[in-house]
Short mmCIF file of C-alpha atoms in Angstrom, two decimals:
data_model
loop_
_atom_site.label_atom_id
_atom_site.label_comp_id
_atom_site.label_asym_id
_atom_site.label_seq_id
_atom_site.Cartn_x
_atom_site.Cartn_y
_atom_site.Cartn_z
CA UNK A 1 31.69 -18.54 0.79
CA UNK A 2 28.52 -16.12 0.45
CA UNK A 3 29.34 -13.76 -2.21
CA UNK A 4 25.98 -12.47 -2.55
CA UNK A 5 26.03 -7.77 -1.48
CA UNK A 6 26.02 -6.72 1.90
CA UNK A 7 22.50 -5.49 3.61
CA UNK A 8 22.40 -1.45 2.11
CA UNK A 9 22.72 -0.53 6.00
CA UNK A 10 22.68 3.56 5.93
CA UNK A 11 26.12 4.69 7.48
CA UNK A 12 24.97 8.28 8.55
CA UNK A 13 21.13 7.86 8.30
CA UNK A 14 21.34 11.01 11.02
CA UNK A 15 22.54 13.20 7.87
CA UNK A 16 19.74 12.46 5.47
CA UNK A 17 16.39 13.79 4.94
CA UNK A 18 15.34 10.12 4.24
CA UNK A 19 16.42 6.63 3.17
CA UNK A 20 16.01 5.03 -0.11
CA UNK A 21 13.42 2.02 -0.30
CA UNK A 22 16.80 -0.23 -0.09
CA UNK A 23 18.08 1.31 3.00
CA UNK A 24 14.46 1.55 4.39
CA UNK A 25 14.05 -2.60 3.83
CA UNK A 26 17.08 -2.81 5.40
CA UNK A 27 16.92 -0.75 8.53
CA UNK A 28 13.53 -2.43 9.20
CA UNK A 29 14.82 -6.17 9.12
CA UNK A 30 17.91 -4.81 11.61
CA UNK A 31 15.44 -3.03 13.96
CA UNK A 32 13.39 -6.65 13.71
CA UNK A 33 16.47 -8.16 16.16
CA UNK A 34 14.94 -6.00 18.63
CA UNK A 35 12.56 -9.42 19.36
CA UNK A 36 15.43 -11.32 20.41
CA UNK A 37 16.30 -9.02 23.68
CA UNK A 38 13.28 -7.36 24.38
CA UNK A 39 11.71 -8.89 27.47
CA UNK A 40 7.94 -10.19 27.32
CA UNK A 41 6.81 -7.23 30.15
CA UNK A 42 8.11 -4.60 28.07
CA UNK A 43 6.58 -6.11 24.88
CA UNK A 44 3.24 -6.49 26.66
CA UNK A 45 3.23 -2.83 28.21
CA UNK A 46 4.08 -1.15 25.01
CA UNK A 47 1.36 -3.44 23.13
CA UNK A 48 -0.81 -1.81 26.19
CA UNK A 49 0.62 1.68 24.62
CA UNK A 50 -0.32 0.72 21.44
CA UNK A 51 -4.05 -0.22 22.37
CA UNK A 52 -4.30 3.26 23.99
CA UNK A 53 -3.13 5.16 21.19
CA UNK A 54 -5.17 3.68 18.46
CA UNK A 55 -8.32 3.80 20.74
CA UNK A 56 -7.12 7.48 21.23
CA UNK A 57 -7.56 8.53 17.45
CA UNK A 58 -10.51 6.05 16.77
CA UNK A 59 -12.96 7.99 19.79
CA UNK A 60 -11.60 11.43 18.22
CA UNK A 61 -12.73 10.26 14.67
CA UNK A 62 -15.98 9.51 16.50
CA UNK A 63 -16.68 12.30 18.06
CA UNK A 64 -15.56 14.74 15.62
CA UNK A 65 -17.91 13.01 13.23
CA UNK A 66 -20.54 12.33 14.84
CA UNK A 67 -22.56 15.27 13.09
CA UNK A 68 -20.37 15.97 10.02
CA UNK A 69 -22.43 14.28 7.72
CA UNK A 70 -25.33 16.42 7.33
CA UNK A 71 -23.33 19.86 7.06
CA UNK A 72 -20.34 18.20 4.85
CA UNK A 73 -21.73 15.01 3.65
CA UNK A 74 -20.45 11.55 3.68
CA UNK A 75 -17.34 11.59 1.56
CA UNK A 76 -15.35 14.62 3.27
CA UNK A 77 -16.79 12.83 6.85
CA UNK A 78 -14.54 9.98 6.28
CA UNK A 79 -12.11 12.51 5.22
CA UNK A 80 -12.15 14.36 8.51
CA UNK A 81 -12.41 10.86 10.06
CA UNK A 82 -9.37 9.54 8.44
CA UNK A 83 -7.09 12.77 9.31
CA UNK A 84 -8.12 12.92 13.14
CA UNK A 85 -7.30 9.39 13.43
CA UNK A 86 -3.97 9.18 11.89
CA UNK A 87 -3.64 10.28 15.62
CA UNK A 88 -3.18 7.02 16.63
CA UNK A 89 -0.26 5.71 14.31
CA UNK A 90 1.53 9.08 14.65
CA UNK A 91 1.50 7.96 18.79
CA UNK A 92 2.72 4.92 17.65
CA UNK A 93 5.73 5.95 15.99
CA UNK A 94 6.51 8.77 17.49
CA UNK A 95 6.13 7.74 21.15
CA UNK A 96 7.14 4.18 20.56
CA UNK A 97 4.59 1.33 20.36
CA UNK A 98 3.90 -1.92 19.47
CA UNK A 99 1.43 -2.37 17.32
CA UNK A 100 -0.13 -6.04 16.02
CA UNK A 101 -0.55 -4.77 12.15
CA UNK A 102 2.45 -2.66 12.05
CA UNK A 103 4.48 -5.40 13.48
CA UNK A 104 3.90 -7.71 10.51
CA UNK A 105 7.32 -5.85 8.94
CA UNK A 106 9.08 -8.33 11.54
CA UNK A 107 8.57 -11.26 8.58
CA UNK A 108 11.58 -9.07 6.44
CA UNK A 109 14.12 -9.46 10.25
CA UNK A 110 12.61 -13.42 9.57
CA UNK A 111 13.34 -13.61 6.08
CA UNK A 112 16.66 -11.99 6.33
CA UNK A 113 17.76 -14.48 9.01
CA UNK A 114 17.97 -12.17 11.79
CA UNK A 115 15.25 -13.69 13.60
CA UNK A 116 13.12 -17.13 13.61
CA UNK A 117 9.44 -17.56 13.17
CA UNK A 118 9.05 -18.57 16.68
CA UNK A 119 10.26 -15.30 17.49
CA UNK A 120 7.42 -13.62 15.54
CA UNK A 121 4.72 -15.58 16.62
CA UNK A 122 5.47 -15.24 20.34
CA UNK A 123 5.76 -11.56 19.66
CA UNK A 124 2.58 -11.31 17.53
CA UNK A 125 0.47 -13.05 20.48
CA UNK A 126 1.70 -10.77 23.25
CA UNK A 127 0.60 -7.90 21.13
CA UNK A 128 -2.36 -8.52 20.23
CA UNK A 129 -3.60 -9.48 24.07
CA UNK A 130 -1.72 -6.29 24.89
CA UNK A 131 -3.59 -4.25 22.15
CA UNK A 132 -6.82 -5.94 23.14
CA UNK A 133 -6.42 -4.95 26.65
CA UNK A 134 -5.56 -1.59 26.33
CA UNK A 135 -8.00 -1.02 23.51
CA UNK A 136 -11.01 -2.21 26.22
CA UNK A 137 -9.86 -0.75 28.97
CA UNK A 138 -9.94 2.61 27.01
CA UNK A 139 -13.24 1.99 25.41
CA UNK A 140 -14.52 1.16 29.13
CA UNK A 141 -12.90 4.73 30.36
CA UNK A 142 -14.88 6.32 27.68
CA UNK A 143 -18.24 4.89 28.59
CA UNK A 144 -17.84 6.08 32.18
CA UNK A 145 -16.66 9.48 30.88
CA UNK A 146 -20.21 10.20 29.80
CA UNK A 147 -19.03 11.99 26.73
CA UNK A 148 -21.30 9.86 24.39
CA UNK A 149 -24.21 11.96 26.27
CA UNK A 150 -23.41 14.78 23.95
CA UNK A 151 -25.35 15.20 21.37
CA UNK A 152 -25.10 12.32 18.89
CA UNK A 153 -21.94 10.59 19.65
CA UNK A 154 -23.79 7.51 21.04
CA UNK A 155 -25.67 6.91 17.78
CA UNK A 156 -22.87 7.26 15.86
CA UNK A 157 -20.66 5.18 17.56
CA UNK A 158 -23.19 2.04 17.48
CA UNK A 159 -23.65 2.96 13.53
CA UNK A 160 -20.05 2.49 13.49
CA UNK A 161 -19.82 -0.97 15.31
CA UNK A 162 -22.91 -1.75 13.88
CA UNK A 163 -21.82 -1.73 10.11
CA UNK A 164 -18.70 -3.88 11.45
CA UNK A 165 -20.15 -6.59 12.43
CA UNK A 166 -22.70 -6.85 9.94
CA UNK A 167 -20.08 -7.36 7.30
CA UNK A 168 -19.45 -10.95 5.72
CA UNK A 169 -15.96 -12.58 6.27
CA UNK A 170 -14.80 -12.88 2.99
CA UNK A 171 -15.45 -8.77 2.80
CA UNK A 172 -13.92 -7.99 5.89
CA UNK A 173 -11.44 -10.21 5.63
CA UNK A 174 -10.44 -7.96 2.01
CA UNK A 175 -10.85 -5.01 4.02
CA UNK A 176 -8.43 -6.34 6.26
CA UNK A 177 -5.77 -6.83 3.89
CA UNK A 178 -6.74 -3.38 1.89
CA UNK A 179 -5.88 -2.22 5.59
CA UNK A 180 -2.75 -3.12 6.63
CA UNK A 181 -0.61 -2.70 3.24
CA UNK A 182 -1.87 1.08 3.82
CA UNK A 183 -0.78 0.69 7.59
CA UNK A 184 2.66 -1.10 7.13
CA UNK A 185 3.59 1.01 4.17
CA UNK A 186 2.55 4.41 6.61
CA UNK A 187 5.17 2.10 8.93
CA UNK A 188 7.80 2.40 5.89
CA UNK A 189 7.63 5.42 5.19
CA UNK A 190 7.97 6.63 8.80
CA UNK A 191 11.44 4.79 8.93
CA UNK A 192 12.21 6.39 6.09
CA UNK A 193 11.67 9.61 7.07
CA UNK A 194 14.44 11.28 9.55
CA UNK A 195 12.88 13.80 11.35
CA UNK A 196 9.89 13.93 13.11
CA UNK A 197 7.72 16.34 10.74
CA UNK A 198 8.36 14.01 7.85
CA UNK A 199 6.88 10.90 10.09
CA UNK A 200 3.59 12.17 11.16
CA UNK A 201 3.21 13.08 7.24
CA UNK A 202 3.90 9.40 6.21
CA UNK A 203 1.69 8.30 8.87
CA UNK A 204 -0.98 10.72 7.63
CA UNK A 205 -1.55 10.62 4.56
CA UNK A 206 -1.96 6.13 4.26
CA UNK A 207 -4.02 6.07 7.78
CA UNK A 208 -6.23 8.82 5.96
CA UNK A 209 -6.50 6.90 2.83
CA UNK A 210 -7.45 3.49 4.88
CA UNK A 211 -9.81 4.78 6.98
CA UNK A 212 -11.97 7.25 4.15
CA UNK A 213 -12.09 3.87 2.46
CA UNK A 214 -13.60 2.75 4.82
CA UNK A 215 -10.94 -0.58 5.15
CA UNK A 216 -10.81 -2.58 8.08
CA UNK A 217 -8.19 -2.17 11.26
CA UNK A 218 -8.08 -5.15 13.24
CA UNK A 219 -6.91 -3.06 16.34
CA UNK A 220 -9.17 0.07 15.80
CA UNK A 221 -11.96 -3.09 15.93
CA UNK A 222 -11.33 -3.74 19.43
CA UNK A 223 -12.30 0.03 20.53
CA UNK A 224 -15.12 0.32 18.33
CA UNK A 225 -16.95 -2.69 18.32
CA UNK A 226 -16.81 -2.89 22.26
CA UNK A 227 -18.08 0.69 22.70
CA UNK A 228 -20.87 0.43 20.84
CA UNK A 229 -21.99 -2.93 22.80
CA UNK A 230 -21.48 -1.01 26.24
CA UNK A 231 -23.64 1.58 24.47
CA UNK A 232 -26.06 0.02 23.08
CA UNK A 233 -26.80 -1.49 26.69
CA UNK A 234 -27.74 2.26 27.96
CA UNK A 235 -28.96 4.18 25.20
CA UNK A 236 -32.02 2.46 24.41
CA UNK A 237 -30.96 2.32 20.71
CA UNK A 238 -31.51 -0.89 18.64
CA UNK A 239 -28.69 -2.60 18.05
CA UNK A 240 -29.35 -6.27 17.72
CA UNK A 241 -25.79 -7.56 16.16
CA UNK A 242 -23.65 -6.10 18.12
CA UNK A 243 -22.88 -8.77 20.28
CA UNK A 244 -19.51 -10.21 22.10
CA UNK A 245 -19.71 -13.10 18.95
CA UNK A 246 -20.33 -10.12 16.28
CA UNK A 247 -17.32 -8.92 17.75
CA UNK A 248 -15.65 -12.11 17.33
CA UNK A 249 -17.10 -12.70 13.84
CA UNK A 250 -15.31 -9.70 12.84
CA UNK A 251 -12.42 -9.64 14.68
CA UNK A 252 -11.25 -13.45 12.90
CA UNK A 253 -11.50 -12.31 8.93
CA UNK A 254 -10.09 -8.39 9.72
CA UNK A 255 -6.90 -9.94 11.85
CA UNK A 256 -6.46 -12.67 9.54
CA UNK A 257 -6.82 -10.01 6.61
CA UNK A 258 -4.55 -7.30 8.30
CA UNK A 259 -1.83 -10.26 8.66
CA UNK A 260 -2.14 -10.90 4.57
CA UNK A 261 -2.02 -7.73 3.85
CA UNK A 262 1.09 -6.98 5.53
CA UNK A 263 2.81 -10.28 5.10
CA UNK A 264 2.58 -10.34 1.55
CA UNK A 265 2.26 -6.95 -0.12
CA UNK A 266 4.73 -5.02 2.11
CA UNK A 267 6.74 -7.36 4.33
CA UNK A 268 7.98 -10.20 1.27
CA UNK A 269 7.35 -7.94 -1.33
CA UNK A 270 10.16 -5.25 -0.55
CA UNK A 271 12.37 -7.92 1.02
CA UNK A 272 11.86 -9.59 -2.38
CA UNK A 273 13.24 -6.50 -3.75
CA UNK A 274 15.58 -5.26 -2.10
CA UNK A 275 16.68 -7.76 0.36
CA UNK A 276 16.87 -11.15 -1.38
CA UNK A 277 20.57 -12.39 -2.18
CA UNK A 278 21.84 -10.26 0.09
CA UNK A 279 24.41 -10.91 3.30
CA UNK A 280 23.68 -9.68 6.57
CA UNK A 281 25.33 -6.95 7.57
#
């Protein structure tokens, strides 16, 4: 007989201002079931979601930056970069996603026992098509917006995808994992939270950090990189790496990097914690 403590499940979460980090562990291996029932077509059309939403807050970082630099300089750019796209997490939660880097939290449901490792790879590879879809179909909507005639929005959105895929692998794939233990923990913290003020603030304040760090987002990748190839096509600026295999090149280490840094340092780490030698509930 298993005499090990029951899962911390909260009983009334709906009468708390937040969960412990026990409760929080534990609420997020439960919700990992969700795999098991959840039908591939609604997986892939809220991956789709997902794509949107990220695309969403990386074109408003962008644009909102495009000219920042000279009036504010470079460190309170990727300030203003990092809030505006905390957008795109705060869509996530909020409005229900799923998201490739957040969903590396599933390996606590898999470590728990709720659900198999088949189960998270299957969901892992929907998502990511579905994020890569929806994150080039919105960077193609934005090139035939025309808004990257305005002033310097084109330049600075090939800088951007230019400095991506010049990096090396072992750096990006570092930044990668620097990434996504900010992303997943934004993720915890959001769960923990109960209402819907305190989840845009956990979103916030790690999506800030990550991105005025200038760490790598696998997803956030797929909008950026593309746009500043379609650019770079039209604008008659030199931009000789940005290519479909720099895109590639980058996209490997950052993914692999975003799955490490997840995994490990968020994912195992609090199950480790709070969730090993403990029953399911």
């Amino acid at each position: 007989m298993n005499s090990s403590p029951p899962c911390p499940l909260p009983e009334k979460p709906s009468e708390k201002r937040f969960l412990t980090p026990a409760e929080t562990t534990c609420l997020i291996a439960e919700n990992g079931k969700r795999v098991l029932n959840q039908s591939t077509s609604r997986t892939l059309v809220l991956s789709l979601l997902a794509g949107f939403y990220i695309a969403f807050g990386a074109q408003l970082a962008t644009i909102v930056t495009h000219d920042a630099a000279g009036v504010i300089g470079d460190g309170l750019t990727r300030f203003v970069a990092g809030s505006v796209f905390s957008l795109g997490l705060i869509l996530v939660v909020i409005c229900g996603a799923e998201l490739f880097t957040g969903n590396s939290l599933l390996t606590k449901a898999a470590l728990h026992g709720h659900i198999t490792w088949s189960n998270i790879a299957r969901n892992w590879v929907v998502v990511l098509a579905g994020n890569l879809v929806g994150s080039l179909l919105f960077a193609w909507m934005m090139f035939h917006s025309q808004l990257w005639e305005q002033g310097q929005i084109a330049e600075r959105a090939i800088a951007i995808a230019q400095a991506k895929v010049e990096l090396s692998f072992s750096a990006a794939l570092i930044r990668g994992i620097l990434c996504n233990w900010l992303v997943c923990l934004a993720v915890f913290m959001a769960t923990a939270a109960r209402d819907v003020s305190g989840k845009i603030l956990a979103c916030y304040v790690p999506i800030m950090a990550f991105v005025a760090s200038g760490f790598e987002h696998s997803i956030a990748n797929m909008y950026y990189i593309p746009t500043g190839l379609l650019l770079s096509g039209v604008s008659g600026l030199e931009a000789p790496h940005i290519t479909w295999g720099g895109f590639l090149a980058n996209l490997v280490p950052v993914t692999l990097g975003n799955i490490l840094g997840g995994v490990i340092f968020v994912g195992f780490a609090y199950w480790y914690i709070h969730l090993r030698g403990t029953k399911k509930a």
